[in-house]
Amino acid sequence: MHTLFQKYISAFTINGKYLKPLKLKLINIYDALTQSEGDNLNAVKGRVTDLNNKIETLEERSALGEIPQDVFQKYSFKYKSERAALEDKLPKYPIETSNLEEYFQEACEFASSLSEIWAEGTYRIREILQYLVFPEGVFFDREKDTLRTEKVNEIFDRIHIFTNEICGGGKK
């Protein structure tokens, strides 16, 4: 079973000589997936800035006596409520993109050594690796003496597709 899984996981392992092209491909995929999200984020941030400016102007006009207190309270509540709702949509922990290339490099290097990690790992490491690559687990088909899975982690699935595209299937 151990050898069978090591062979199975090797299909999701990238040959070291393809690390750079894989890293570039993953970065391009990431950029494509996050571009529209970034545009939406910028629009929300812009609207929050506009609301902050309106609140500040409203507070200033109230302090100078230019508007009645009931008008100030009505619009202050309205703008602050809208701002709070928008701020809830902003990510709590923004993705740090300055080290993005380094993260993808490490991920690709990790993906190039899946078989070795499996072979040398403890039981716990193997279990973590199995569920990292195959989130829903791997099942043994006794009749066919093969392994199968319902779901592959999207990153490793992309690596598998990339490997098939660049070197005609499997690890070479």
mmCIF file of C-alpha atoms in Angstrom:
data_model
loop_
_atom_site.group_PDB
_atom_site.id
_atom_site.type_symbol
_atom_site.label_atom_id
_atom_site.label_comp_id
_atom_site.label_asym_id
_atom_site.label_seq_id
_atom_site.Cartn_x
_atom_site.Cartn_y
_atom_site.Cartn_z
ATOM 1 C CA MET A 1 0.000 0.000 0.000
ATOM 2 C CA HIS A 2 2.858 2.343 0.917
ATOM 3 C CA THR A 3 4.547 1.871 -2.483
ATOM 4 C CA LEU A 4 1.226 2.138 -4.296
ATOM 5 C CA PHE A 5 0.516 5.517 -2.679
ATOM 6 C CA GLN A 6 4.047 6.747 -3.374
ATOM 7 C CA LYS A 7 3.528 5.901 -7.049
ATOM 8 C CA TYR A 8 0.069 7.552 -6.999
ATOM 9 C CA ILE A 9 1.343 10.787 -5.469
ATOM 10 C CA SER A 10 4.222 10.957 -7.947
ATOM 11 C CA ALA A 11 1.645 11.962 -10.602
ATOM 12 C CA PHE A 12 1.190 15.201 -8.629
ATOM 13 C CA THR A 13 4.922 15.774 -8.256
ATOM 14 C CA ILE A 14 6.704 18.175 -10.584
ATOM 15 C CA ASN A 15 10.106 17.422 -12.051
ATOM 16 C CA GLY A 16 12.674 19.892 -10.687
ATOM 17 C CA LYS A 17 13.639 21.136 -14.130
ATOM 18 C CA TYR A 18 10.090 22.471 -14.608
ATOM 19 C CA LEU A 19 9.931 24.498 -11.375
ATOM 20 C CA LYS A 20 10.475 27.894 -12.982
ATOM 21 C CA PRO A 21 7.821 27.507 -15.728
ATOM 22 C CA LEU A 22 5.376 26.068 -13.178
ATOM 23 C CA LYS A 23 5.974 28.969 -10.792
ATOM 24 C CA LEU A 24 5.319 31.475 -13.598
ATOM 25 C CA LYS A 25 2.146 29.631 -14.613
ATOM 26 C CA LEU A 26 0.847 29.560 -11.022
ATOM 27 C CA ILE A 27 1.568 33.278 -10.606
ATOM 28 C CA ASN A 28 -0.353 34.003 -13.824
ATOM 29 C CA ILE A 29 -3.296 31.915 -12.616
ATOM 30 C CA TYR A 30 -3.234 33.687 -9.242
ATOM 31 C CA ASP A 31 -3.118 37.101 -10.929
ATOM 32 C CA ALA A 32 -6.055 36.226 -13.169
ATOM 33 C CA LEU A 33 -8.131 34.934 -10.253
ATOM 34 C CA THR A 34 -7.419 37.899 -7.988
ATOM 35 C CA GLN A 35 -7.583 40.762 -10.514
ATOM 36 C CA SER A 36 -11.353 41.248 -10.331
ATOM 37 C CA GLU A 37 -11.235 40.776 -6.567
ATOM 38 C CA GLY A 38 -8.629 43.552 -6.408
ATOM 39 C CA ASP A 39 -10.812 45.829 -8.531
ATOM 40 C CA ASN A 40 -13.755 45.249 -6.172
ATOM 41 C CA LEU A 41 -11.535 45.860 -3.161
ATOM 42 C CA ASN A 42 -10.370 49.188 -4.612
ATOM 43 C CA ALA A 43 -13.965 50.245 -5.273
ATOM 44 C CA VAL A 44 -14.965 49.448 -1.685
ATOM 45 C CA LYS A 45 -11.932 51.285 -0.297
ATOM 46 C CA GLY A 46 -12.788 54.295 -2.482
ATOM 47 C CA ARG A 47 -16.360 54.335 -1.202
ATOM 48 C CA VAL A 48 -15.134 54.120 2.424
ATOM 49 C CA THR A 49 -12.848 57.114 1.774
ATOM 50 C CA ASP A 50 -15.784 59.055 0.302
ATOM 51 C CA LEU A 51 -17.906 58.266 3.357
ATOM 52 C CA ASN A 52 -15.107 59.317 5.710
ATOM 53 C CA ASN A 53 -14.895 62.639 3.878
ATOM 54 C CA LYS A 54 -18.674 63.113 4.114
ATOM 55 C CA ILE A 55 -18.633 62.330 7.833
ATOM 56 C CA GLU A 56 -15.791 64.753 8.414
ATOM 57 C CA THR A 57 -17.567 67.504 6.463
ATOM 58 C CA LEU A 58 -20.784 66.795 8.334
ATOM 59 C CA GLU A 59 -19.015 67.016 11.703
ATOM 60 C CA GLU A 60 -17.328 70.266 10.713
ATOM 61 C CA ARG A 61 -20.591 71.841 9.542
ATOM 62 C CA SER A 62 -22.288 70.736 12.764
ATOM 63 C CA ALA A 63 -19.497 72.208 14.901
ATOM 64 C CA LEU A 64 -19.778 75.519 13.031
ATOM 65 C CA GLY A 65 -23.560 75.556 13.518
ATOM 66 C CA GLU A 66 -24.282 75.403 9.785
ATOM 67 C CA ILE A 67 -26.700 72.452 10.135
ATOM 68 C CA PRO A 68 -29.225 71.544 12.845
ATOM 69 C CA GLN A 69 -28.363 68.733 15.302
ATOM 70 C CA ASP A 70 -31.173 66.454 14.057
ATOM 71 C CA VAL A 71 -29.855 66.662 10.462
ATOM 72 C CA PHE A 72 -26.321 65.939 11.711
ATOM 73 C CA GLN A 73 -27.489 62.874 13.676
ATOM 74 C CA LYS A 74 -29.575 61.529 10.780
ATOM 75 C CA TYR A 75 -26.809 61.719 8.177
ATOM 76 C CA SER A 76 -24.011 60.850 10.578
ATOM 77 C CA PHE A 77 -25.802 57.626 11.480
ATOM 78 C CA LYS A 78 -26.513 56.891 7.799
ATOM 79 C CA TYR A 79 -22.901 57.421 6.659
ATOM 80 C CA LYS A 80 -21.373 55.586 9.604
ATOM 81 C CA SER A 81 -23.689 52.606 9.121
ATOM 82 C CA GLU A 82 -22.842 52.399 5.438
ATOM 83 C CA ARG A 83 -19.120 52.691 6.218
ATOM 84 C CA ALA A 84 -19.328 49.911 8.823
ATOM 85 C CA ALA A 85 -21.110 47.620 6.357
ATOM 86 C CA LEU A 86 -18.434 48.256 3.727
ATOM 87 C CA GLU A 87 -15.582 47.757 6.193
ATOM 88 C CA ASP A 88 -17.016 44.348 7.056
ATOM 89 C CA LYS A 89 -16.525 43.412 3.401
ATOM 90 C CA LEU A 90 -12.833 44.289 3.490
ATOM 91 C CA PRO A 91 -10.499 41.385 4.178
ATOM 92 C CA LYS A 92 -9.428 41.208 7.805
ATOM 93 C CA TYR A 93 -5.932 40.094 6.897
ATOM 94 C CA PRO A 94 -4.836 41.407 3.526
ATOM 95 C CA ILE A 95 -2.791 39.068 1.362
ATOM 96 C CA GLU A 96 0.843 40.147 1.366
ATOM 97 C CA THR A 97 1.838 40.122 -2.282
ATOM 98 C CA SER A 98 5.379 41.431 -1.905
ATOM 99 C CA ASN A 99 6.624 37.877 -1.213
ATOM 100 C CA LEU A 100 4.272 36.179 -3.635
ATOM 101 C CA GLU A 101 7.019 34.925 -5.927
ATOM 102 C CA GLU A 102 8.882 33.480 -2.928
ATOM 103 C CA TYR A 103 5.729 31.691 -1.717
ATOM 104 C CA PHE A 104 5.167 30.138 -5.125
ATOM 105 C CA GLN A 105 8.844 29.122 -5.307
ATOM 106 C CA GLU A 106 8.546 27.314 -1.972
ATOM 107 C CA ALA A 107 5.279 25.680 -3.036
ATOM 108 C CA CYS A 108 6.844 24.458 -6.286
ATOM 109 C CA GLU A 109 9.888 23.097 -4.465
ATOM 110 C CA PHE A 110 7.573 21.309 -2.048
ATOM 111 C CA ALA A 111 5.612 19.899 -4.999
ATOM 112 C CA SER A 112 8.826 18.578 -6.507
ATOM 113 C CA SER A 113 9.522 16.383 -3.495
ATOM 114 C CA LEU A 114 6.150 14.824 -2.624
ATOM 115 C CA SER A 115 7.373 11.263 -3.202
ATOM 116 C CA GLU A 116 10.464 11.827 -1.062
ATOM 117 C CA ILE A 117 8.429 13.439 1.718
ATOM 118 C CA TRP A 118 6.104 10.434 1.666
ATOM 119 C CA ALA A 119 8.963 7.908 1.652
ATOM 120 C CA GLU A 120 10.903 9.568 4.480
ATOM 121 C CA GLY A 121 8.003 10.943 6.534
ATOM 122 C CA THR A 122 6.582 9.709 9.792
ATOM 123 C CA TYR A 123 3.047 8.384 9.978
ATOM 124 C CA ARG A 124 1.807 11.879 10.972
ATOM 125 C CA ILE A 125 3.690 13.586 8.104
ATOM 126 C CA ARG A 126 2.228 11.097 5.626
ATOM 127 C CA GLU A 127 -1.262 11.692 6.962
ATOM 128 C CA ILE A 128 -0.845 15.484 6.650
ATOM 129 C CA LEU A 129 0.573 15.116 3.136
ATOM 130 C CA GLN A 130 -2.254 12.825 2.057
ATOM 131 C CA TYR A 131 -4.950 15.254 3.200
ATOM 132 C CA LEU A 132 -3.052 18.252 1.827
ATOM 133 C CA VAL A 133 -2.983 16.790 -1.668
ATOM 134 C CA PHE A 134 -6.256 14.849 -1.411
ATOM 135 C CA PRO A 135 -8.581 16.768 0.986
ATOM 136 C CA GLU A 136 -11.274 14.074 0.958
ATOM 137 C CA GLY A 137 -8.798 11.232 1.344
ATOM 138 C CA VAL A 138 -7.720 8.388 -0.915
ATOM 139 C CA PHE A 139 -9.593 5.131 -1.318
ATOM 140 C CA PHE A 140 -8.244 1.723 -2.205
ATOM 141 C CA ASP A 141 -10.131 -0.197 -4.879
ATOM 142 C CA ARG A 142 -9.526 -3.862 -3.976
ATOM 143 C CA GLU A 143 -10.938 -5.195 -7.234
ATOM 144 C CA LYS A 144 -8.620 -3.122 -9.415
ATOM 145 C CA ASP A 145 -5.764 -2.890 -6.885
ATOM 146 C CA THR A 146 -5.614 0.892 -7.429
ATOM 147 C CA LEU A 147 -6.079 4.090 -5.488
ATOM 148 C CA ARG A 148 -8.673 6.716 -6.263
ATOM 149 C CA THR A 149 -9.816 10.019 -4.842
ATOM 150 C CA GLU A 150 -12.882 12.202 -5.173
ATOM 151 C CA LYS A 151 -11.041 15.499 -4.885
ATOM 152 C CA VAL A 152 -7.528 16.845 -5.442
ATOM 153 C CA ASN A 153 -6.266 20.100 -3.919
ATOM 154 C CA GLU A 154 -6.578 22.662 -6.721
ATOM 155 C CA ILE A 155 -2.889 23.596 -6.646
ATOM 156 C CA PHE A 156 -1.802 19.977 -7.021
ATOM 157 C CA ASP A 157 -4.439 19.411 -9.669
ATOM 158 C CA ARG A 158 -2.962 22.341 -11.642
ATOM 159 C CA ILE A 159 0.513 20.848 -11.166
ATOM 160 C CA HIS A 160 -0.764 17.504 -12.494
ATOM 161 C CA ILE A 161 -2.319 19.220 -15.525
ATOM 162 C CA PHE A 162 0.833 21.269 -16.091
ATOM 163 C CA THR A 163 3.019 18.159 -15.850
ATOM 164 C CA ASN A 164 0.867 16.392 -18.431
ATOM 165 C CA GLU A 165 0.988 19.405 -20.751
ATOM 166 C CA ILE A 166 4.717 20.022 -20.558
ATOM 167 C CA CYS A 167 6.111 16.513 -20.527
ATOM 168 C CA GLY A 168 3.372 14.381 -21.977
ATOM 169 C CA GLY A 169 2.035 12.891 -18.758
ATOM 170 C CA GLY A 170 3.456 11.828 -15.457
ATOM 171 C CA LYS A 171 6.820 12.699 -13.965
ATOM 172 C CA LYS A 172 9.717 12.285 -16.365
#
